[in-house]
């Protein structure tokens, strides 16, 4: 059994064909998925989804790429995180790829999320693109380690992975690990301690091989786990068991909501 620890099921490309998405999960023994919030405006759609579908839980947050959206306060996030099916805060973090001017508002927004997570007592889901130094600095300054969480869709070097692990965080690998040229990610897949590993799709984006370039969906997380098992020379079951157990340890309520 697997859990997709990070996907965007509220987006129309997946929401419009939800029965087929669920069927693909069932066929691949994916017991559930965490639907990740990216704006407050769209959060009601995610709440409706978690109310309707037993095997879906959620996180609440405003993605660092998003401009021109409602800016969350600590109180907004803490309030929305009160319901048990909201298992974490995010996705948050920094994205200097889309915002090359490295704006201060991204760092302020990231601090807000870390403070909310600490207040709500729920773990963080962190996005990092070309911002490693500031991510690690703000995580340390705001004591993100007090609540822990996960660096999602991890693509940095093993040295960065070690720094993240030192802060008590988990590392989640996406379909990128299946890409031929992803040498750095494959190295992390081999070295990350098995008790700190999560797997995800980031669907509808980043479909793993053999679906690369196509629409991604939670059921395909199986291919992520298979590649990690191959790289480590261990069984698929071992990766599935460890990553699922880690996900439940980090997001305890998710365990009660999965379909088996
Ligand atoms: Zn992300
Ligand atoms: Zn995401």
Tab-separated table of C-alpha atoms and ligand atoms in Angstrom:
chain	number	residue	atom	x	y	z
A	1	UNK	CA	0.000	0.000	0.000
A	2	UNK	CA	1.171	3.483	-0.916
A	3	UNK	CA	0.124	7.058	-0.144
A	4	UNK	CA	0.631	9.969	-2.535
A	5	UNK	CA	1.916	12.566	-0.063
A	6	UNK	CA	1.562	15.541	-2.416
A	7	UNK	CA	-0.838	16.214	-5.281
A	8	UNK	CA	-3.245	18.826	-6.571
A	9	UNK	CA	-6.489	16.933	-7.016
A	10	UNK	CA	-8.638	20.040	-6.880
A	11	UNK	CA	-7.360	21.177	-10.285
A	12	UNK	CA	-9.946	20.685	-13.001
A	13	UNK	CA	-7.773	18.335	-15.119
A	14	UNK	CA	-7.983	15.787	-12.291
A	15	UNK	CA	-11.223	16.826	-10.560
A	16	UNK	CA	-13.168	16.483	-13.812
A	17	UNK	CA	-12.258	12.801	-14.083
A	18	UNK	CA	-12.182	11.922	-10.424
A	19	UNK	CA	-13.803	8.441	-10.662
A	20	UNK	CA	-11.083	7.384	-13.126
A	21	UNK	CA	-8.390	8.885	-10.855
A	22	UNK	CA	-9.750	6.874	-7.896
A	23	UNK	CA	-9.913	3.712	-9.993
A	24	UNK	CA	-6.252	4.122	-11.027
A	25	UNK	CA	-5.320	4.543	-7.357
A	26	UNK	CA	-7.188	1.363	-6.494
A	27	UNK	CA	-5.521	-0.601	-9.302
A	28	UNK	CA	-2.065	0.489	-8.087
A	29	UNK	CA	-2.833	-0.096	-4.384
A	30	UNK	CA	-2.559	3.632	-3.552
A	31	UNK	CA	-4.694	3.932	-0.440
A	32	UNK	CA	-4.962	7.690	-0.339
A	33	UNK	CA	-3.577	11.072	-1.214
A	34	UNK	CA	-2.840	14.407	0.396
A	35	UNK	CA	-4.350	17.262	-1.605
A	36	UNK	CA	-2.131	20.295	-1.147
A	37	UNK	CA	-3.560	23.807	-0.841
A	38	UNK	CA	-2.011	26.601	-2.918
A	39	UNK	CA	-4.406	29.546	-2.396
A	40	UNK	CA	-7.029	30.459	0.181
A	41	UNK	CA	-9.442	31.257	-2.663
A	42	UNK	CA	-9.364	27.637	-3.861
A	43	UNK	CA	-9.354	26.052	-0.409
A	44	UNK	CA	-13.175	25.576	-0.244
A	45	UNK	CA	-12.873	23.236	-3.242
A	46	UNK	CA	-10.366	21.138	-1.307
A	47	UNK	CA	-12.593	21.139	1.773
A	48	UNK	CA	-15.474	19.885	-0.378
A	49	UNK	CA	-13.235	17.146	-1.763
A	50	UNK	CA	-12.112	15.927	1.666
A	51	UNK	CA	-15.721	16.017	2.898
A	52	UNK	CA	-16.790	13.831	-0.009
A	53	UNK	CA	-13.868	11.418	-0.472
A	54	UNK	CA	-12.761	9.254	2.420
A	55	UNK	CA	-9.238	8.611	1.117
A	56	UNK	CA	-8.298	12.282	0.620
A	57	UNK	CA	-6.890	14.604	3.292
A	58	UNK	CA	-5.547	18.105	2.774
A	59	UNK	CA	-3.117	20.821	3.718
A	60	UNK	CA	-3.765	24.565	3.778
A	61	UNK	CA	-1.379	27.192	2.485
A	62	UNK	CA	-0.510	29.753	-0.166
A	63	UNK	CA	2.143	28.676	-2.662
A	64	UNK	CA	5.215	30.941	-2.957
A	65	UNK	CA	4.655	31.355	-6.713
A	66	UNK	CA	1.201	32.854	-6.302
A	67	UNK	CA	0.817	36.604	-6.661
A	68	UNK	CA	-2.378	38.656	-6.640
A	69	UNK	CA	-4.049	36.272	-4.200
A	70	UNK	CA	-5.280	36.718	-0.637
A	71	UNK	CA	-2.272	36.980	1.670
A	72	UNK	CA	-2.738	34.586	4.611
A	73	UNK	CA	-2.263	35.650	8.212
A	74	UNK	CA	-1.121	33.244	10.913
A	75	UNK	CA	-4.681	33.344	12.300
A	76	UNK	CA	-6.230	32.499	8.890
A	77	UNK	CA	-4.046	29.421	8.529
A	78	UNK	CA	-4.464	28.265	12.122
A	79	UNK	CA	-8.247	28.583	11.863
A	80	UNK	CA	-8.422	26.640	8.595
A	81	UNK	CA	-6.065	23.995	9.984
A	82	UNK	CA	-8.377	23.232	12.909
A	83	UNK	CA	-10.380	20.535	11.138
A	84	UNK	CA	-8.704	17.150	11.498
A	85	UNK	CA	-8.681	16.402	7.756
A	86	UNK	CA	-6.313	19.350	7.327
A	87	UNK	CA	-3.165	17.464	8.240
A	88	UNK	CA	-0.493	20.069	7.520
A	89	UNK	CA	0.437	23.631	6.570
A	90	UNK	CA	1.539	24.347	2.991
A	91	UNK	CA	2.531	24.294	0.454
A	92	UNK	CA	4.824	27.057	1.440
A	93	UNK	CA	8.491	27.851	0.926
A	94	UNK	CA	10.397	29.967	-1.569
A	95	UNK	CA	10.510	29.958	-5.340
A	96	UNK	CA	13.263	32.101	-6.789
A	97	UNK	CA	12.903	30.493	-10.212
A	98	UNK	CA	9.611	32.232	-10.915
A	99	UNK	CA	10.550	35.276	-8.821
A	100	UNK	CA	14.141	35.973	-9.730
A	101	UNK	CA	14.110	39.294	-7.852
A	102	UNK	CA	13.898	37.208	-4.647
A	103	UNK	CA	11.105	39.296	-3.117
A	104	UNK	CA	10.848	39.954	0.591
A	105	UNK	CA	7.110	39.153	0.516
A	106	UNK	CA	7.906	35.505	-0.244
A	107	UNK	CA	10.071	35.278	2.835
A	108	UNK	CA	7.401	37.036	4.953
A	109	UNK	CA	4.790	34.583	3.634
A	110	UNK	CA	7.050	31.635	4.429
A	111	UNK	CA	7.598	32.925	7.996
A	112	UNK	CA	3.817	33.257	8.399
A	113	UNK	CA	3.342	29.616	7.428
A	114	UNK	CA	6.049	28.386	9.802
A	115	UNK	CA	4.516	30.383	12.665
A	116	UNK	CA	1.057	29.008	11.822
A	117	UNK	CA	2.369	25.446	11.731
A	118	UNK	CA	3.974	25.846	15.141
A	119	UNK	CA	0.792	27.353	16.575
A	120	UNK	CA	-1.470	24.728	14.990
A	121	UNK	CA	0.939	21.902	15.882
A	122	UNK	CA	0.806	20.578	12.311
A	123	UNK	CA	3.772	19.808	10.048
A	124	UNK	CA	4.978	21.912	7.124
A	125	UNK	CA	4.957	21.025	3.425
A	126	UNK	CA	7.807	23.028	1.922
A	127	UNK	CA	8.512	23.895	-1.720
A	128	UNK	CA	12.017	25.013	-2.687
A	129	UNK	CA	13.149	26.149	-6.081
A	130	UNK	CA	16.548	27.836	-6.356
A	131	UNK	CA	16.208	29.154	-2.820
A	132	UNK	CA	18.002	26.576	-0.667
A	133	UNK	CA	20.110	28.999	1.338
A	134	UNK	CA	17.167	31.182	2.398
A	135	UNK	CA	14.908	28.158	2.973
A	136	UNK	CA	17.376	26.638	5.433
A	137	UNK	CA	18.049	29.992	7.096
A	138	UNK	CA	14.336	30.806	7.621
A	139	UNK	CA	13.582	27.254	8.777
A	140	UNK	CA	16.268	27.639	11.434
A	141	UNK	CA	15.331	31.222	12.414
A	142	UNK	CA	11.628	30.359	12.774
A	143	UNK	CA	12.339	27.023	14.507
A	144	UNK	CA	10.502	24.984	11.870
A	145	UNK	CA	12.082	21.880	13.418
A	146	UNK	CA	9.658	22.217	16.356
A	147	UNK	CA	6.835	20.949	14.134
A	148	UNK	CA	8.802	19.221	11.385
A	149	UNK	CA	7.437	18.377	8.004
A	150	UNK	CA	8.635	17.575	4.544
A	151	UNK	CA	10.667	19.131	1.750
A	152	UNK	CA	8.493	18.108	-1.168
A	153	UNK	CA	9.623	17.226	-4.693
A	154	UNK	CA	13.210	17.240	-3.478
A	155	UNK	CA	15.731	17.935	-6.260
A	156	UNK	CA	18.752	19.293	-4.379
A	157	UNK	CA	22.094	17.650	-3.634
A	158	UNK	CA	22.803	15.086	-0.925
A	159	UNK	CA	24.546	17.839	1.107
A	160	UNK	CA	21.306	19.839	1.164
A	161	UNK	CA	19.369	16.678	2.004
A	162	UNK	CA	21.634	16.184	5.026
A	163	UNK	CA	20.939	19.744	6.216
A	164	UNK	CA	17.205	19.156	5.867
A	165	UNK	CA	17.451	15.839	7.743
A	166	UNK	CA	19.465	17.559	10.485
A	167	UNK	CA	16.522	19.917	10.984
A	168	UNK	CA	14.356	16.840	11.599
A	169	UNK	CA	12.534	17.065	8.290
A	170	UNK	CA	11.481	14.360	5.834
A	171	UNK	CA	12.317	14.244	2.150
A	172	UNK	CA	9.702	13.509	-0.461
A	173	UNK	CA	10.675	12.273	-3.909
A	174	UNK	CA	8.526	12.759	-7.000
A	175	UNK	CA	8.496	11.299	-10.508
A	176	UNK	CA	11.680	13.241	-11.233
A	177	UNK	CA	13.575	10.311	-9.667
A	178	UNK	CA	12.534	8.212	-12.682
A	179	UNK	CA	14.030	10.669	-15.194
A	180	UNK	CA	17.223	9.373	-16.786
A	181	UNK	CA	19.307	12.518	-16.245
A	182	UNK	CA	18.217	13.128	-12.624
A	183	UNK	CA	21.557	11.962	-11.215
A	184	UNK	CA	21.393	14.117	-8.090
A	185	UNK	CA	17.863	12.993	-7.169
A	186	UNK	CA	18.808	9.354	-7.756
A	187	UNK	CA	21.736	9.761	-5.358
A	188	UNK	CA	19.433	11.195	-2.681
A	189	UNK	CA	17.016	8.281	-3.285
A	190	UNK	CA	19.846	5.872	-2.509
A	191	UNK	CA	21.111	7.654	0.583
A	192	UNK	CA	18.113	9.124	2.413
A	193	UNK	CA	17.368	7.097	5.576
A	194	UNK	CA	14.366	4.889	4.864
A	195	UNK	CA	12.555	6.277	7.918
A	196	UNK	CA	12.615	9.831	6.488
A	197	UNK	CA	11.431	9.086	2.965
A	198	UNK	CA	8.061	10.034	1.503
A	199	UNK	CA	6.824	9.545	-2.046
A	200	UNK	CA	4.588	11.816	-4.070
A	201	UNK	CA	3.389	12.587	-7.580
A	202	UNK	CA	2.837	16.386	-7.474
A	203	UNK	CA	0.055	15.475	-9.941
A	204	UNK	CA	-1.098	16.752	-12.368
A	205	UNK	CA	2.533	17.805	-12.962
A	206	UNK	CA	5.751	15.769	-13.329
A	207	UNK	CA	4.424	12.390	-14.452
A	208	UNK	CA	7.000	9.631	-13.880
A	209	UNK	CA	8.409	7.428	-16.607
A	210	UNK	CA	6.661	5.733	-18.494
A	211	UNK	CA	4.090	8.553	-18.487
A	212	UNK	CA	6.595	11.420	-18.683
A	213	UNK	CA	5.077	14.473	-20.389
A	214	UNK	CA	1.517	13.164	-19.876
A	215	UNK	CA	-1.049	14.019	-17.232
A	216	UNK	CA	0.074	12.771	-13.841
A	217	UNK	CA	-2.215	11.241	-11.200
A	218	UNK	CA	-1.850	9.784	-7.676
A	219	UNK	CA	-1.935	6.176	-8.895
A	220	UNK	CA	1.376	6.753	-10.641
A	221	UNK	CA	3.194	7.167	-7.318
A	222	UNK	CA	3.791	3.439	-7.676
A	223	UNK	CA	6.405	4.174	-10.361
A	224	UNK	CA	8.208	6.558	-8.009
A	225	UNK	CA	8.423	3.890	-5.292
A	226	UNK	CA	9.498	1.237	-7.822
A	227	UNK	CA	12.404	3.355	-9.026
A	228	UNK	CA	13.535	4.090	-5.451
A	229	UNK	CA	13.449	0.361	-4.679
A	230	UNK	CA	15.493	-0.372	-7.814
A	231	UNK	CA	18.076	2.303	-6.942
A	232	UNK	CA	18.454	1.041	-3.369
A	233	UNK	CA	18.436	-2.627	-4.341
A	234	UNK	CA	15.573	-3.398	-1.957
A	235	UNK	CA	12.058	-4.661	-2.560
A	236	UNK	CA	9.183	-2.482	-3.674
A	237	UNK	CA	7.252	-3.638	-0.594
A	238	UNK	CA	9.957	-2.317	1.689
A	239	UNK	CA	9.802	1.146	0.100
A	240	UNK	CA	6.000	1.091	0.125
A	241	UNK	CA	5.807	0.038	3.770
A	242	UNK	CA	8.400	2.561	4.985
A	243	UNK	CA	7.138	5.556	3.018
A	244	UNK	CA	3.523	4.901	4.006
A	245	UNK	CA	4.419	4.468	7.679
A	246	UNK	CA	6.482	7.698	7.565
A	247	UNK	CA	3.555	9.534	6.008
A	248	UNK	CA	1.217	8.335	8.760
A	249	UNK	CA	3.724	9.207	11.485
A	250	UNK	CA	4.065	12.730	10.086
A	251	UNK	CA	0.345	13.221	9.328
A	252	UNK	CA	-1.341	10.933	11.913
A	253	UNK	CA	-4.928	11.687	10.956
A	254	UNK	CA	-4.274	10.482	7.399
A	255	UNK	CA	-4.043	6.908	8.707
A	256	UNK	CA	-7.699	6.978	9.763
A	257	UNK	CA	-8.875	8.236	6.397
A	258	UNK	CA	-7.229	5.918	3.906
A	259	UNK	CA	-9.040	3.309	1.850
A	260	UNK	CA	-7.334	-0.041	1.993
B	1	LIG	ZN1	5.850	22.546	-5.056
B	2	LIG	ZN1	2.632	21.099	-5.195
